[in-house]
PDB file of C-alpha atoms in Angstrom:
ATOM      1  CA  MET X   5      17.342  -0.156  -8.216  1.00 82.00           C
ATOM      2  CA  LEU X   6      15.260  -0.218  -5.024  1.00 88.00           C
ATOM      3  CA  SER X   7      18.424   0.350  -2.989  1.00 89.00           C
ATOM      4  CA  GLU X   8      18.891   3.636  -4.878  1.00 90.00           C
ATOM      5  CA  ILE X   9      15.346   4.758  -4.079  1.00 90.00           C
ATOM      6  CA  LEU X  10      15.559   4.088  -0.320  1.00 91.00           C
ATOM      7  CA  PRO X  11      17.849   7.025   0.624  1.00 91.00           C
ATOM      8  CA  GLU X  12      15.680   9.460  -1.330  1.00 87.00           C
ATOM      9  CA  LEU X  13      12.510   8.247   0.391  1.00 88.00           C
ATOM     10  CA  GLN X  14      14.238   8.407   3.772  1.00 89.00           C
ATOM     11  CA  ALA X  15      15.261  12.015   3.108  1.00 86.00           C
ATOM     12  CA  GLY X  16      11.659  12.831   2.198  1.00 83.00           C
ATOM     13  CA  LEU X  17      10.416  11.287   5.441  1.00 87.00           C
ATOM     14  CA  GLU X  18      12.753  13.491   7.472  1.00 86.00           C
ATOM     15  CA  ASN X  19      11.084  16.634   6.104  1.00 81.00           C
ATOM     16  CA  ARG X  20       7.512  15.367   5.803  1.00 82.00           C
ATOM     17  CA  PRO X  21       6.113  12.922   8.325  1.00 80.00           C
ATOM     18  CA  PHE X  22       4.081  10.023   6.933  1.00 86.00           C
ATOM     19  CA  GLU X  23       1.189   8.764   9.018  1.00 90.00           C
ATOM     20  CA  GLY X  24       0.507   5.046   8.821  1.00 93.00           C
ATOM     21  CA  SER X  25       2.524   2.352   7.091  1.00 96.00           C
ATOM     22  CA  LEU X  26       2.808   1.685   3.376  1.00 96.00           C
ATOM     23  CA  LYS X  27       4.529  -1.051   1.410  1.00 97.00           C
ATOM     24  CA  PHE X  28       5.632  -0.907  -2.218  1.00 97.00           C
ATOM     25  CA  ASP X  29       5.694  -4.562  -3.291  1.00 98.00           C
ATOM     26  CA  CYS X  30       7.741  -4.970  -6.463  1.00 97.00           C
ATOM     27  CA  GLY X  31       7.615  -8.762  -6.475  1.00 96.00           C
ATOM     28  CA  GLU X  32      10.997 -10.415  -6.956  1.00 95.00           C
ATOM     29  CA  ALA X  33      12.713  -7.010  -7.070  1.00 96.00           C
ATOM     30  CA  GLY X  34      11.841  -6.572  -3.386  1.00 97.00           C
ATOM     31  CA  VAL X  35       9.843  -4.245  -1.173  1.00 97.00           C
ATOM     32  CA  ILE X  36      10.117  -0.786   0.287  1.00 97.00           C
ATOM     33  CA  VAL X  37       8.241  -0.139   3.518  1.00 97.00           C
ATOM     34  CA  LEU X  38       7.456   3.336   4.833  1.00 95.00           C
ATOM     35  CA  ALA X  39       6.660   3.106   8.538  1.00 95.00           C
ATOM     36  CA  ASP X  40       7.604   4.716  11.842  1.00 93.00           C
ATOM     37  CA  GLY X  41       9.412   7.576  10.108  1.00 91.00           C
ATOM     38  CA  THR X  42      11.731   5.340   8.107  1.00 93.00           C
ATOM     39  CA  ALA X  43      12.048   3.766   4.690  1.00 94.00           C
ATOM     40  CA  THR X  44      13.380   0.212   4.694  1.00 96.00           C
ATOM     41  CA  ASP X  45      13.634  -2.856   2.495  1.00 96.00           C
ATOM     42  CA  VAL X  46      12.621  -5.161   5.349  1.00 96.00           C
ATOM     43  CA  ASP X  47       9.224  -6.729   4.623  1.00 97.00           C
ATOM     44  CA  ARG X  48       6.475  -6.454   7.238  1.00 97.00           C
ATOM     45  CA  ASP X  49       2.717  -6.105   7.508  1.00 97.00           C
ATOM     46  CA  THR X  50       1.510  -2.592   6.666  1.00 97.00           C
ATOM     47  CA  ASP X  51      -1.726  -0.616   6.646  1.00 97.00           C
ATOM     48  CA  CYS X  52      -1.644  -0.495   2.850  1.00 97.00           C
ATOM     49  CA  THR X  53       0.281  -2.306   0.106  1.00 98.00           C
ATOM     50  CA  LEU X  54       0.867  -1.054  -3.415  1.00 97.00           C
ATOM     51  CA  THR X  55       1.798  -3.871  -5.783  1.00 98.00           C
ATOM     52  CA  LEU X  56       3.593  -2.623  -8.882  1.00 98.00           C
ATOM     53  CA  SER X  57       6.628  -3.175 -11.044  1.00 97.00           C
ATOM     54  CA  GLU X  58       9.966  -1.651 -10.097  1.00 96.00           C
ATOM     55  CA  GLU X  59       9.818   0.424 -13.282  1.00 96.00           C
ATOM     56  CA  ASN X  60       6.387   1.811 -12.389  1.00 96.00           C
ATOM     57  CA  LEU X  61       7.547   2.577  -8.846  1.00 95.00           C
ATOM     58  CA  VAL X  62      10.340   4.739 -10.230  1.00 93.00           C
ATOM     59  CA  LYS X  63       7.872   6.477 -12.558  1.00 94.00           C
ATOM     60  CA  LEU X  64       5.437   7.025  -9.681  1.00 93.00           C
ATOM     61  CA  LEU X  65       8.073   8.507  -7.392  1.00 89.00           C
ATOM     62  CA  THR X  66       9.476  10.782 -10.106  1.00 89.00           C
ATOM     63  CA  GLY X  67       6.061  12.108 -11.107  1.00 89.00           C
ATOM     64  CA  LYS X  68       6.031  10.397 -14.508  1.00 94.00           C
ATOM     65  CA  LEU X  69       3.138   8.122 -13.570  1.00 93.00           C
ATOM     66  CA  ASN X  70      -0.170   9.396 -12.210  1.00 90.00           C
ATOM     67  CA  ALA X  71      -1.223   7.119  -9.355  1.00 87.00           C
ATOM     68  CA  MET X  72      -4.957   7.252 -10.062  1.00 88.00           C
ATOM     69  CA  THR X  73      -4.459   6.554 -13.760  1.00 92.00           C
ATOM     70  CA  ALA X  74      -2.063   3.721 -12.944  1.00 94.00           C
ATOM     71  CA  VAL X  75      -4.599   2.111 -10.607  1.00 93.00           C
ATOM     72  CA  MET X  76      -7.341   2.375 -13.221  1.00 95.00           C
ATOM     73  CA  MET X  77      -5.043   0.839 -15.853  1.00 96.00           C
ATOM     74  CA  GLY X  78      -4.035  -1.996 -13.538  1.00 96.00           C
ATOM     75  CA  LYS X  79      -0.398  -0.885 -13.253  1.00 97.00           C
ATOM     76  CA  ILE X  80      -0.799  -0.489  -9.486  1.00 96.00           C
ATOM     77  CA  LYS X  81      -2.894  -2.707  -7.243  1.00 97.00           C
ATOM     78  CA  ILE X  82      -3.903  -1.402  -3.809  1.00 96.00           C
ATOM     79  CA  SER X  83      -4.696  -3.642  -0.866  1.00 97.00           C
ATOM     80  CA  GLY X  84      -5.476  -2.557   2.661  1.00 97.00           C
ATOM     81  CA  ASN X  85      -6.398   1.004   3.604  1.00 96.00           C
ATOM     82  CA  PRO X  86      -6.443   3.197   0.463  1.00 92.00           C
ATOM     83  CA  ALA X  87      -6.488   6.368   2.597  1.00 93.00           C
ATOM     84  CA  VAL X  88      -2.885   5.597   3.561  1.00 94.00           C
ATOM     85  CA  ALA X  89      -1.923   5.391  -0.108  1.00 90.00           C
ATOM     86  CA  MET X  90      -3.495   8.794  -0.705  1.00 88.00           C
ATOM     87  CA  ARG X  91      -1.172  10.313   1.921  1.00 87.00           C
ATOM     88  CA  LEU X  92       1.734   9.373  -0.329  1.00 85.00           C
ATOM     89  CA  ALA X  93       0.976  12.416  -2.496  1.00 79.00           C
ATOM     90  CA  ASP X  94       1.928  14.730   0.386  1.00 77.00           C
ATOM     91  CA  LEU X  95       5.250  12.937   0.789  1.00 77.00           C
ATOM     92  CA  LEU X  96       6.063  13.169  -2.910  1.00 73.00           C
ATOM     93  CA  LYS X  97       5.489  16.920  -3.170  1.00 67.00           C
ATOM     94  CA  ALA X  98       8.683  18.833  -3.857  1.00 50.00           C
TER      95      ALA X  98
END
């Protein structure tokens, strides 16, 4: 499923630059890293990491899961610089 998300995130990065680096860590399902204007499934250190299930990642990216609510409910864990995670909202805007 992550391989289906990558092209959509890459297309979003082409129209809206993302400052900093952010990793979606979906455990055994894999990772997606947004950095240097690209979206990739190659793991690396990032400014901020969001740890969540693959299902919740899809919900987050499709607007079916509110990030702040998800963090408060423990569905998303943030490590690193939370300001970078907040920039994700700009990228997700239609």
